């Protein structure tokens, strides 16, 4: 099975890049399953139902989120009816939506997607490690799930690295989102789980984490807030991670970054080239 995870979509630039490029990636690269983090897709803050639908129509099988999940209030409503939409599993009981979902890939495989959020330099939430244990026990790899994809939405590299080892051998892929900068430590951990500390964003990298650079820079220089942050509108880079999966074990056999367009150097997995 062939998986693709695309990092946090930031604003219109990121959205357009995904909507324009994902359909041909799915077809030409024969992708069986695609997960996209969409929590910054609407003006940099949250996601609307229309945008969610556009990303699903482009080929996303599940959409994960994080700390900005409910910035657009309508997400509080559609989170319960859009089954491909996930919010962190370690939110308090009673939070709208679901933290995990079991989906059918194009090759017929059952893919569990879990979304959790870290606690270091983030808001205080339930223990993400306990949430992962619970979700993996409820739908184990090799039993009810043929593959398991985990989006660990977090600020601290240490917390994401620890989470990778925590699920090693129990998931196909655990990667980090939220920092919007791709790390170069993508690899397969000793027990077979693909890992990357942060997958980066789908957005304009000539920016400060996807936002127009003037206002963030002004705040660093003066500490006085002025304009609100707005997403940078230059050409976006599609940033993601591709994983080849052993259909017998559900563990990773190959992993490589995907970067297309915009300011970053382009790269395509060698195992995508026929
Ligand atoms: Fe975030």
PDB file of C-alpha atoms and ligand atoms in Angstrom:
ATOM      1  CA  UNK A   1       0.000   0.000   0.000  1.00  0.00           C
ATOM      2  CA  UNK A   2       1.110   3.512  -0.799  1.00  0.00           C
ATOM      3  CA  UNK A   3       0.417   6.340   1.692  1.00  0.00           C
ATOM      4  CA  UNK A   4       0.844  10.090   1.492  1.00  0.00           C
ATOM      5  CA  UNK A   5       0.550  12.539   4.376  1.00  0.00           C
ATOM      6  CA  UNK A   6       0.451  16.248   3.511  1.00  0.00           C
ATOM      7  CA  UNK A   7       1.355  18.800   6.181  1.00  0.00           C
ATOM      8  CA  UNK A   8      -0.718  21.668   7.531  1.00  0.00           C
ATOM      9  CA  UNK A   9      -2.472  23.596   4.751  1.00  0.00           C
ATOM     10  CA  UNK A  10      -1.965  27.313   5.402  1.00  0.00           C
ATOM     11  CA  UNK A  11      -4.496  29.644   3.779  1.00  0.00           C
ATOM     12  CA  UNK A  12      -5.454  30.033   0.155  1.00  0.00           C
ATOM     13  CA  UNK A  13      -1.969  29.415  -1.247  1.00  0.00           C
ATOM     14  CA  UNK A  14      -1.720  26.027   0.469  1.00  0.00           C
ATOM     15  CA  UNK A  15      -5.309  25.158  -0.310  1.00  0.00           C
ATOM     16  CA  UNK A  16      -4.950  25.899  -4.013  1.00  0.00           C
ATOM     17  CA  UNK A  17      -1.742  23.876  -4.213  1.00  0.00           C
ATOM     18  CA  UNK A  18      -3.446  20.846  -2.660  1.00  0.00           C
ATOM     19  CA  UNK A  19      -6.650  21.138  -4.671  1.00  0.00           C
ATOM     20  CA  UNK A  20      -4.731  21.605  -7.924  1.00  0.00           C
ATOM     21  CA  UNK A  21      -2.039  18.954  -7.419  1.00  0.00           C
ATOM     22  CA  UNK A  22      -3.469  16.205  -5.218  1.00  0.00           C
ATOM     23  CA  UNK A  23      -5.869  14.680  -7.790  1.00  0.00           C
ATOM     24  CA  UNK A  24      -3.066  14.021 -10.284  1.00  0.00           C
ATOM     25  CA  UNK A  25      -0.731  12.781  -7.522  1.00  0.00           C
ATOM     26  CA  UNK A  26      -3.349  10.255  -6.431  1.00  0.00           C
ATOM     27  CA  UNK A  27      -3.877   9.073 -10.006  1.00  0.00           C
ATOM     28  CA  UNK A  28      -0.340   9.220 -11.410  1.00  0.00           C
ATOM     29  CA  UNK A  29       1.438   7.894  -8.287  1.00  0.00           C
ATOM     30  CA  UNK A  30      -1.333   5.374  -7.536  1.00  0.00           C
ATOM     31  CA  UNK A  31      -1.790   6.546  -3.946  1.00  0.00           C
ATOM     32  CA  UNK A  32      -3.971   4.223  -1.888  1.00  0.00           C
ATOM     33  CA  UNK A  33      -4.548   6.561   1.027  1.00  0.00           C
ATOM     34  CA  UNK A  34      -4.018  10.260   1.715  1.00  0.00           C
ATOM     35  CA  UNK A  35      -4.166  12.184   4.999  1.00  0.00           C
ATOM     36  CA  UNK A  36      -3.985  15.984   5.101  1.00  0.00           C
ATOM     37  CA  UNK A  37      -3.714  18.275   8.114  1.00  0.00           C
ATOM     38  CA  UNK A  38      -6.206  21.078   7.461  1.00  0.00           C
ATOM     39  CA  UNK A  39      -6.253  23.081  10.666  1.00  0.00           C
ATOM     40  CA  UNK A  40      -4.876  26.310   9.143  1.00  0.00           C
ATOM     41  CA  UNK A  41      -6.698  26.059   5.816  1.00  0.00           C
ATOM     42  CA  UNK A  42      -9.214  28.881   6.385  1.00  0.00           C
ATOM     43  CA  UNK A  43      -7.285  32.158   6.433  1.00  0.00           C
ATOM     44  CA  UNK A  44      -4.623  30.465   8.557  1.00  0.00           C
ATOM     45  CA  UNK A  45      -7.053  29.731  11.385  1.00  0.00           C
ATOM     46  CA  UNK A  46      -9.270  26.653  11.393  1.00  0.00           C
ATOM     47  CA  UNK A  47     -11.236  25.101   8.570  1.00  0.00           C
ATOM     48  CA  UNK A  48     -14.712  25.560   7.115  1.00  0.00           C
ATOM     49  CA  UNK A  49     -16.971  22.780   5.911  1.00  0.00           C
ATOM     50  CA  UNK A  50     -16.639  23.975   2.292  1.00  0.00           C
ATOM     51  CA  UNK A  51     -12.843  23.838   2.499  1.00  0.00           C
ATOM     52  CA  UNK A  52     -13.015  20.425   4.176  1.00  0.00           C
ATOM     53  CA  UNK A  53     -15.153  19.199   1.289  1.00  0.00           C
ATOM     54  CA  UNK A  54     -12.795  20.654  -1.323  1.00  0.00           C
ATOM     55  CA  UNK A  55      -9.832  18.817   0.236  1.00  0.00           C
ATOM     56  CA  UNK A  56     -11.799  15.556   0.387  1.00  0.00           C
ATOM     57  CA  UNK A  57     -12.895  16.036  -3.238  1.00  0.00           C
ATOM     58  CA  UNK A  58      -9.235  16.520  -4.194  1.00  0.00           C
ATOM     59  CA  UNK A  59      -8.416  13.072  -2.812  1.00  0.00           C
ATOM     60  CA  UNK A  60      -7.910  13.289   0.973  1.00  0.00           C
ATOM     61  CA  UNK A  61      -9.258  10.250   2.807  1.00  0.00           C
ATOM     62  CA  UNK A  62      -8.933  11.850   6.256  1.00  0.00           C
ATOM     63  CA  UNK A  63      -8.337  15.398   7.481  1.00  0.00           C
ATOM     64  CA  UNK A  64      -6.541  15.937  10.760  1.00  0.00           C
ATOM     65  CA  UNK A  65      -6.281  19.113  12.825  1.00  0.00           C
ATOM     66  CA  UNK A  66      -4.843  20.428  16.098  1.00  0.00           C
ATOM     67  CA  UNK A  67      -4.988  23.491  18.327  1.00  0.00           C
ATOM     68  CA  UNK A  68      -6.802  25.614  15.695  1.00  0.00           C
ATOM     69  CA  UNK A  69      -9.486  23.000  14.969  1.00  0.00           C
ATOM     70  CA  UNK A  70     -12.426  25.110  16.186  1.00  0.00           C
ATOM     71  CA  UNK A  71     -11.199  28.587  15.204  1.00  0.00           C
ATOM     72  CA  UNK A  72     -13.964  28.589  12.583  1.00  0.00           C
ATOM     73  CA  UNK A  73     -17.024  28.076  14.767  1.00  0.00           C
ATOM     74  CA  UNK A  74     -18.859  26.022  12.156  1.00  0.00           C
ATOM     75  CA  UNK A  75     -16.365  23.217  12.820  1.00  0.00           C
ATOM     76  CA  UNK A  76     -18.120  22.663  16.153  1.00  0.00           C
ATOM     77  CA  UNK A  77     -21.135  21.561  14.123  1.00  0.00           C
ATOM     78  CA  UNK A  78     -19.710  19.764  11.099  1.00  0.00           C
ATOM     79  CA  UNK A  79     -17.132  17.875  13.211  1.00  0.00           C
ATOM     80  CA  UNK A  80     -19.910  15.496  14.180  1.00  0.00           C
ATOM     81  CA  UNK A  81     -21.316  14.859  10.699  1.00  0.00           C
ATOM     82  CA  UNK A  82     -18.143  14.788   8.583  1.00  0.00           C
ATOM     83  CA  UNK A  83     -16.679  11.379   9.310  1.00  0.00           C
ATOM     84  CA  UNK A  84     -13.370  12.108   7.546  1.00  0.00           C
ATOM     85  CA  UNK A  85     -12.760  15.091   9.840  1.00  0.00           C
ATOM     86  CA  UNK A  86     -10.705  14.474  12.987  1.00  0.00           C
ATOM     87  CA  UNK A  87      -9.766  16.610  15.995  1.00  0.00           C
ATOM     88  CA  UNK A  88      -7.206  15.619  18.659  1.00  0.00           C
ATOM     89  CA  UNK A  89      -8.257  12.457  20.527  1.00  0.00           C
ATOM     90  CA  UNK A  90      -6.994  13.819  23.857  1.00  0.00           C
ATOM     91  CA  UNK A  91      -9.507  16.689  23.982  1.00  0.00           C
ATOM     92  CA  UNK A  92     -11.853  16.473  26.984  1.00  0.00           C
ATOM     93  CA  UNK A  93     -14.867  14.172  26.886  1.00  0.00           C
ATOM     94  CA  UNK A  94     -17.797  15.971  25.283  1.00  0.00           C
ATOM     95  CA  UNK A  95     -15.714  17.831  22.677  1.00  0.00           C
ATOM     96  CA  UNK A  96     -17.489  17.632  19.298  1.00  0.00           C
ATOM     97  CA  UNK A  97     -16.074  15.309  16.655  1.00  0.00           C
ATOM     98  CA  UNK A  98     -13.828  12.284  16.828  1.00  0.00           C
ATOM     99  CA  UNK A  99     -10.123  11.798  17.473  1.00  0.00           C
ATOM    100  CA  UNK A 100      -9.791   8.726  15.281  1.00  0.00           C
ATOM    101  CA  UNK A 101     -11.446   6.988  12.377  1.00  0.00           C
ATOM    102  CA  UNK A 102     -11.206   3.725  10.462  1.00  0.00           C
ATOM    103  CA  UNK A 103     -11.317   4.287   6.711  1.00  0.00           C
ATOM    104  CA  UNK A 104     -11.156   2.101   3.609  1.00  0.00           C
ATOM    105  CA  UNK A 105      -8.242   2.785   1.285  1.00  0.00           C
ATOM    106  CA  UNK A 106      -8.440   2.548  -2.522  1.00  0.00           C
ATOM    107  CA  UNK A 107      -6.846  -0.918  -2.361  1.00  0.00           C
ATOM    108  CA  UNK A 108      -9.460  -2.082   0.163  1.00  0.00           C
ATOM    109  CA  UNK A 109      -7.187  -1.891   3.222  1.00  0.00           C
ATOM    110  CA  UNK A 110      -8.594  -0.664   6.534  1.00  0.00           C
ATOM    111  CA  UNK A 111      -6.644   2.373   7.713  1.00  0.00           C
ATOM    112  CA  UNK A 112      -6.904   3.707  11.256  1.00  0.00           C
ATOM    113  CA  UNK A 113      -6.082   7.418  11.482  1.00  0.00           C
ATOM    114  CA  UNK A 114      -5.425   8.901  14.929  1.00  0.00           C
ATOM    115  CA  UNK A 115      -4.954  12.596  15.707  1.00  0.00           C
ATOM    116  CA  UNK A 116      -3.451  13.650  19.060  1.00  0.00           C
ATOM    117  CA  UNK A 117      -1.970  16.872  20.371  1.00  0.00           C
ATOM    118  CA  UNK A 118       1.154  17.383  22.441  1.00  0.00           C
ATOM    119  CA  UNK A 119       1.202  19.230  25.766  1.00  0.00           C
ATOM    120  CA  UNK A 120       4.634  20.877  25.811  1.00  0.00           C
ATOM    121  CA  UNK A 121       4.303  24.602  24.996  1.00  0.00           C
ATOM    122  CA  UNK A 122       0.666  23.898  24.073  1.00  0.00           C
ATOM    123  CA  UNK A 123      -2.628  24.157  25.948  1.00  0.00           C
ATOM    124  CA  UNK A 124      -3.166  21.661  28.748  1.00  0.00           C
ATOM    125  CA  UNK A 125      -4.969  18.547  27.562  1.00  0.00           C
ATOM    126  CA  UNK A 126      -5.368  14.910  28.514  1.00  0.00           C
ATOM    127  CA  UNK A 127      -2.264  12.712  28.194  1.00  0.00           C
ATOM    128  CA  UNK A 128      -1.607  12.098  24.458  1.00  0.00           C
ATOM    129  CA  UNK A 129       0.355   8.917  25.205  1.00  0.00           C
ATOM    130  CA  UNK A 130      -2.580   7.423  27.116  1.00  0.00           C
ATOM    131  CA  UNK A 131      -4.860   8.473  24.244  1.00  0.00           C
ATOM    132  CA  UNK A 132      -2.586   6.682  21.749  1.00  0.00           C
ATOM    133  CA  UNK A 133      -2.556   3.554  23.903  1.00  0.00           C
ATOM    134  CA  UNK A 134      -6.337   3.598  24.060  1.00  0.00           C
ATOM    135  CA  UNK A 135      -6.818   4.123  20.308  1.00  0.00           C
ATOM    136  CA  UNK A 136      -4.239   1.480  19.338  1.00  0.00           C
ATOM    137  CA  UNK A 137      -5.721  -1.050  21.765  1.00  0.00           C
ATOM    138  CA  UNK A 138      -9.223  -0.465  20.380  1.00  0.00           C
ATOM    139  CA  UNK A 139      -8.125  -1.090  16.781  1.00  0.00           C
ATOM    140  CA  UNK A 140      -4.774  -2.905  16.682  1.00  0.00           C
ATOM    141  CA  UNK A 141      -2.509  -3.032  13.646  1.00  0.00           C
ATOM    142  CA  UNK A 142      -2.680  -6.496  12.099  1.00  0.00           C
ATOM    143  CA  UNK A 143      -6.115  -7.145  13.582  1.00  0.00           C
ATOM    144  CA  UNK A 144      -8.852  -4.578  12.892  1.00  0.00           C
ATOM    145  CA  UNK A 145      -6.468  -2.229  11.061  1.00  0.00           C
ATOM    146  CA  UNK A 146      -4.243  -2.988   8.054  1.00  0.00           C
ATOM    147  CA  UNK A 147      -2.408   0.320   8.534  1.00  0.00           C
ATOM    148  CA  UNK A 148      -2.277   2.964  11.257  1.00  0.00           C
ATOM    149  CA  UNK A 149      -1.442   6.622  10.605  1.00  0.00           C
ATOM    150  CA  UNK A 150      -0.864   8.989  13.545  1.00  0.00           C
ATOM    151  CA  UNK A 151      -0.720  12.791  13.355  1.00  0.00           C
ATOM    152  CA  UNK A 152       0.994  14.034  16.544  1.00  0.00           C
ATOM    153  CA  UNK A 153       0.262  17.760  16.480  1.00  0.00           C
ATOM    154  CA  UNK A 154       2.859  19.320  18.754  1.00  0.00           C
ATOM    155  CA  UNK A 155       5.425  22.026  19.263  1.00  0.00           C
ATOM    156  CA  UNK A 156       8.276  20.139  20.966  1.00  0.00           C
ATOM    157  CA  UNK A 157      10.533  17.802  18.954  1.00  0.00           C
ATOM    158  CA  UNK A 158      11.251  15.812  22.134  1.00  0.00           C
ATOM    159  CA  UNK A 159       7.601  14.979  22.693  1.00  0.00           C
ATOM    160  CA  UNK A 160       7.141  13.905  19.065  1.00  0.00           C
ATOM    161  CA  UNK A 161      10.290  11.756  19.114  1.00  0.00           C
ATOM    162  CA  UNK A 162       9.165  10.068  22.341  1.00  0.00           C
ATOM    163  CA  UNK A 163       5.759   9.411  20.769  1.00  0.00           C
ATOM    164  CA  UNK A 164       7.437   7.785  17.760  1.00  0.00           C
ATOM    165  CA  UNK A 165       9.245   5.263  19.940  1.00  0.00           C
ATOM    166  CA  UNK A 166       6.121   4.804  22.060  1.00  0.00           C
ATOM    167  CA  UNK A 167       4.158   3.473  19.070  1.00  0.00           C
ATOM    168  CA  UNK A 168       7.081   1.860  17.202  1.00  0.00           C
ATOM    169  CA  UNK A 169       5.871  -1.473  15.848  1.00  0.00           C
ATOM    170  CA  UNK A 170       2.235  -0.619  16.600  1.00  0.00           C
ATOM    171  CA  UNK A 171       1.681   1.926  13.819  1.00  0.00           C
ATOM    172  CA  UNK A 172       2.581   2.324  10.153  1.00  0.00           C
ATOM    173  CA  UNK A 173       3.451   5.995  10.523  1.00  0.00           C
ATOM    174  CA  UNK A 174       3.709   8.609  13.245  1.00  0.00           C
ATOM    175  CA  UNK A 175       4.646  12.094  12.201  1.00  0.00           C
ATOM    176  CA  UNK A 176       4.549  15.551  13.691  1.00  0.00           C
ATOM    177  CA  UNK A 177       2.595  18.541  12.469  1.00  0.00           C
ATOM    178  CA  UNK A 178       2.166  22.126  13.746  1.00  0.00           C
ATOM    179  CA  UNK A 179       5.632  23.708  13.417  1.00  0.00           C
ATOM    180  CA  UNK A 180       5.173  24.163   9.633  1.00  0.00           C
ATOM    181  CA  UNK A 181       8.843  23.413   8.934  1.00  0.00           C
ATOM    182  CA  UNK A 182       9.815  19.988   7.538  1.00  0.00           C
ATOM    183  CA  UNK A 183      12.524  18.117   9.423  1.00  0.00           C
ATOM    184  CA  UNK A 184      15.050  15.841   7.671  1.00  0.00           C
ATOM    185  CA  UNK A 185      14.884  12.963  10.177  1.00  0.00           C
ATOM    186  CA  UNK A 186      12.315  10.889   8.252  1.00  0.00           C
ATOM    187  CA  UNK A 187      13.162   7.220   8.647  1.00  0.00           C
ATOM    188  CA  UNK A 188      11.826   3.850   9.722  1.00  0.00           C
ATOM    189  CA  UNK A 189      12.201   3.240  13.467  1.00  0.00           C
ATOM    190  CA  UNK A 190      13.685  -0.096  14.680  1.00  0.00           C
ATOM    191  CA  UNK A 191      10.344  -1.924  15.011  1.00  0.00           C
ATOM    192  CA  UNK A 192       8.997  -0.747  11.641  1.00  0.00           C
ATOM    193  CA  UNK A 193       7.078   2.512  12.180  1.00  0.00           C
ATOM    194  CA  UNK A 194       7.809   5.337   9.732  1.00  0.00           C
ATOM    195  CA  UNK A 195       8.593   8.586  11.518  1.00  0.00           C
ATOM    196  CA  UNK A 196       9.247  12.298  10.904  1.00  0.00           C
ATOM    197  CA  UNK A 197       9.410  14.951  13.622  1.00  0.00           C
ATOM    198  CA  UNK A 198       7.545  17.478  11.476  1.00  0.00           C
ATOM    199  CA  UNK A 199       6.182  17.059   7.981  1.00  0.00           C
ATOM    200  CA  UNK A 200       6.137  20.808   7.252  1.00  0.00           C
ATOM    201  CA  UNK A 201       3.275  22.818   5.762  1.00  0.00           C
ATOM    202  CA  UNK A 202       1.520  23.173   2.453  1.00  0.00           C
ATOM    203  CA  UNK A 203       1.893  26.922   2.071  1.00  0.00           C
ATOM    204  CA  UNK A 204       4.156  29.790   1.051  1.00  0.00           C
ATOM    205  CA  UNK A 205       7.555  29.332   2.733  1.00  0.00           C
ATOM    206  CA  UNK A 206       8.586  32.959   2.001  1.00  0.00           C
ATOM    207  CA  UNK A 207       6.785  33.816   5.221  1.00  0.00           C
ATOM    208  CA  UNK A 208       6.898  33.261   8.978  1.00  0.00           C
ATOM    209  CA  UNK A 209       5.345  29.784   9.348  1.00  0.00           C
ATOM    210  CA  UNK A 210       2.982  30.558   6.460  1.00  0.00           C
ATOM    211  CA  UNK A 211       1.944  34.059   7.530  1.00  0.00           C
ATOM    212  CA  UNK A 212       2.870  37.333   5.841  1.00  0.00           C
ATOM    213  CA  UNK A 213       6.232  38.123   7.409  1.00  0.00           C
ATOM    214  CA  UNK A 214       5.692  41.841   8.138  1.00  0.00           C
ATOM    215  CA  UNK A 215       3.358  41.498  11.132  1.00  0.00           C
ATOM    216  CA  UNK A 216       5.238  38.673  12.912  1.00  0.00           C
ATOM    217  CA  UNK A 217       8.495  40.551  12.413  1.00  0.00           C
ATOM    218  CA  UNK A 218       6.941  43.771  13.727  1.00  0.00           C
ATOM    219  CA  UNK A 219       5.764  41.962  16.865  1.00  0.00           C
ATOM    220  CA  UNK A 220       9.229  40.508  17.465  1.00  0.00           C
ATOM    221  CA  UNK A 221      10.756  43.955  17.080  1.00  0.00           C
ATOM    222  CA  UNK A 222       8.234  46.001  19.056  1.00  0.00           C
ATOM    223  CA  UNK A 223       6.109  43.580  21.131  1.00  0.00           C
ATOM    224  CA  UNK A 224       3.073  45.632  20.090  1.00  0.00           C
ATOM    225  CA  UNK A 225       0.355  43.813  18.156  1.00  0.00           C
ATOM    226  CA  UNK A 226      -0.983  45.669  15.134  1.00  0.00           C
ATOM    227  CA  UNK A 227      -2.642  43.964  12.191  1.00  0.00           C
ATOM    228  CA  UNK A 228      -3.920  40.428  12.512  1.00  0.00           C
ATOM    229  CA  UNK A 229      -1.818  37.689  10.943  1.00  0.00           C
ATOM    230  CA  UNK A 230      -2.739  36.869   7.361  1.00  0.00           C
ATOM    231  CA  UNK A 231      -1.530  33.925   5.273  1.00  0.00           C
ATOM    232  CA  UNK A 232       1.222  34.638   2.796  1.00  0.00           C
ATOM    233  CA  UNK A 233      -0.074  34.431  -0.778  1.00  0.00           C
ATOM    234  CA  UNK A 234       3.047  33.565  -2.749  1.00  0.00           C
ATOM    235  CA  UNK A 235       3.547  30.227  -4.517  1.00  0.00           C
ATOM    236  CA  UNK A 236       3.032  27.349  -2.095  1.00  0.00           C
ATOM    237  CA  UNK A 237       5.177  24.301  -1.548  1.00  0.00           C
ATOM    238  CA  UNK A 238       3.310  21.045  -1.141  1.00  0.00           C
ATOM    239  CA  UNK A 239       5.163  19.345   1.740  1.00  0.00           C
ATOM    240  CA  UNK A 240       4.461  15.793   2.750  1.00  0.00           C
ATOM    241  CA  UNK A 241       5.763  12.336   3.520  1.00  0.00           C
ATOM    242  CA  UNK A 242       5.308   9.234   1.373  1.00  0.00           C
ATOM    243  CA  UNK A 243       5.307   5.769   2.914  1.00  0.00           C
ATOM    244  CA  UNK A 244       5.357   2.343   1.295  1.00  0.00           C
ATOM    245  CA  UNK A 245       3.594  -0.233   3.444  1.00  0.00           C
ATOM    246  CA  UNK A 246       4.104  -3.988   3.753  1.00  0.00           C
ATOM    247  CA  UNK A 247       0.618  -5.345   3.065  1.00  0.00           C
ATOM    248  CA  UNK A 248       1.236  -8.353   5.324  1.00  0.00           C
ATOM    249  CA  UNK A 249       2.478  -6.565   8.440  1.00  0.00           C
ATOM    250  CA  UNK A 250       1.167  -3.010   7.983  1.00  0.00           C
ATOM    251  CA  UNK A 251       4.634  -1.699   8.829  1.00  0.00           C
ATOM    252  CA  UNK A 252       6.668   0.695   6.697  1.00  0.00           C
ATOM    253  CA  UNK A 253       9.108  -0.562   4.075  1.00  0.00           C
ATOM    254  CA  UNK A 254      10.194   2.803   2.647  1.00  0.00           C
ATOM    255  CA  UNK A 255       9.746   6.461   3.523  1.00  0.00           C
ATOM    256  CA  UNK A 256      10.646   9.659   1.686  1.00  0.00           C
ATOM    257  CA  UNK A 257       9.669  13.325   1.709  1.00  0.00           C
ATOM    258  CA  UNK A 258       7.596  14.969  -1.009  1.00  0.00           C
ATOM    259  CA  UNK A 259       8.137  18.658  -1.781  1.00  0.00           C
ATOM    260  CA  UNK A 260       6.602  20.254  -4.855  1.00  0.00           C
ATOM    261  CA  UNK A 261       6.559  23.882  -6.001  1.00  0.00           C
ATOM    262  CA  UNK A 262       7.199  27.136  -4.188  1.00  0.00           C
ATOM    263  CA  UNK A 263      10.386  28.162  -2.382  1.00  0.00           C
ATOM    264  CA  UNK A 264      11.709  24.790  -1.182  1.00  0.00           C
ATOM    265  CA  UNK A 265      13.833  22.415  -3.223  1.00  0.00           C
ATOM    266  CA  UNK A 266      11.695  19.838  -4.984  1.00  0.00           C
ATOM    267  CA  UNK A 267      11.899  16.178  -4.127  1.00  0.00           C
ATOM    268  CA  UNK A 268       9.897  13.121  -5.190  1.00  0.00           C
ATOM    269  CA  UNK A 269      10.329   9.666  -3.625  1.00  0.00           C
ATOM    270  CA  UNK A 270      12.509   7.399  -5.755  1.00  0.00           C
ATOM    271  CA  UNK A 271       9.989   4.614  -5.173  1.00  0.00           C
ATOM    272  CA  UNK A 272       7.330   6.755  -6.911  1.00  0.00           C
ATOM    273  CA  UNK A 273       9.355   6.809 -10.118  1.00  0.00           C
ATOM    274  CA  UNK A 274       8.523   3.844 -12.285  1.00  0.00           C
TER     275      UNK A 274
HETATM  276 FE1  LIG B   1      -1.205  23.919  15.084  1.00  0.00          FE
END
